[in-house]
Amino acid sequence: MKHLTILVPDVQTGPNTLSCIIGSYHIFTEANRYYSLNNKDQIFTIELAGVTKQSDFVNGLLAVMPQKDIESIKKTDLIIIPAITPDFRKIEGKNSLLVTWVSAQYRKGADVASMCTGAYLLASTGLLDKKSCSIHWNAVVNFKNLFPKVNVKPEKIITDEQGIYTNGGGYSFLNLLLYLVEKYYDRPTAIYCSKIFQIDIDRHTQSDFIIFNGQKSHGDEMVVQAQEYIEQNFSEKISIDELSRKFTVGRRSFDRRFTKATGNTPIEYQQRVKIESAKKELETSRKTINEVMYEVGYSDVKAFRDIFRRITGLSPIEYRNKYSKIPHN
């Protein structure tokens, strides 16, 4: 039988940390039970492991008492890292022991899966360097600044590379759990769990959940002014050359500073601002797709549709049908 270790962090926890821990334990326990009902050997021994006898969550409202100290687990097959605090800067407290232990276990052959902002802990091991990683869309800029060697894929629900799995934000960790159940058990067990826990199976993107808010805490005042200009005039045709001249900065230097500060090129930033405005109109108004398109500064239907789909993962019509409750003729 394989061994599954669900990590219980010492500090830097939040409500979603507990959700990830309980969700992982619940779903893998149910997968084991389903296997037993079908006269198959259970796949995993499941244990919660940490570095203290008790970890407190939600300002001490709830607590988890790990079954094992990680140092007592000499060999495991799969490690699950739950979400941690989203305002991460560096590993704190005894969580550093978790980082060291995860690195050692991966070298021994264990697979490692991080959930949402658990990617911060995983990236602190160095194991994500030059690998793909998903994380909550709201943590992308901070994560990229801290771990520039990681290939961040914020549009992905799940990444799978060399025995390392990551997933996007919020409760999309449930999709990662189904993915792992299918990988370690089989497809019928994953489908069973999806039905028991009422989780949509085979979701591949979180793009349509992303709310674009231009990151302005980077400290480059010129870029902040350029961002605000784009946001205030997004429906107009803004030339990046003219924008760079407006701020008396050469085009190459402007592009470099803007991209470094925001994580987007100036053109990408323009597109995201336009599409975010279009999304809000599609959610809340009765305007036609063409009316929305013109209002946000596009005149080419195909270009608008292609950019909208690239950013959200859906066509404008699909997005409206999914998120608007306003009846349309």
Coordinates of C-alpha atoms in Angstrom, one line a residue, residues 5 23 27 32 81 107 158 161 171 181 237 242 316 318 324-325:
T5 CA 1.1 12.6 3.6
G23 CA -11.0 18.0 1.6
I27 CA -11.9 12.5 -0.8
N32 CA -10.2 4.0 -0.6
I81 CA 0.7 20.8 0.5
R107 CA 14.5 13.0 -4.2
I158 CA -3.9 22.0 -12.9
E161 CA 5.2 18.0 -14.6
Y171 CA -11.8 25.6 -4.0
V181 CA -7.7 10.1 -7.7
K237 CA -7.0 53.8 -29.5
E242 CA 2.8 57.9 -28.1
P316 CA -18.3 36.6 -25.3
E318 CA -20.5 31.8 -23.7
S324 CA -25.5 37.0 -16.7
K325 CA -29.0 36.4 -15.3

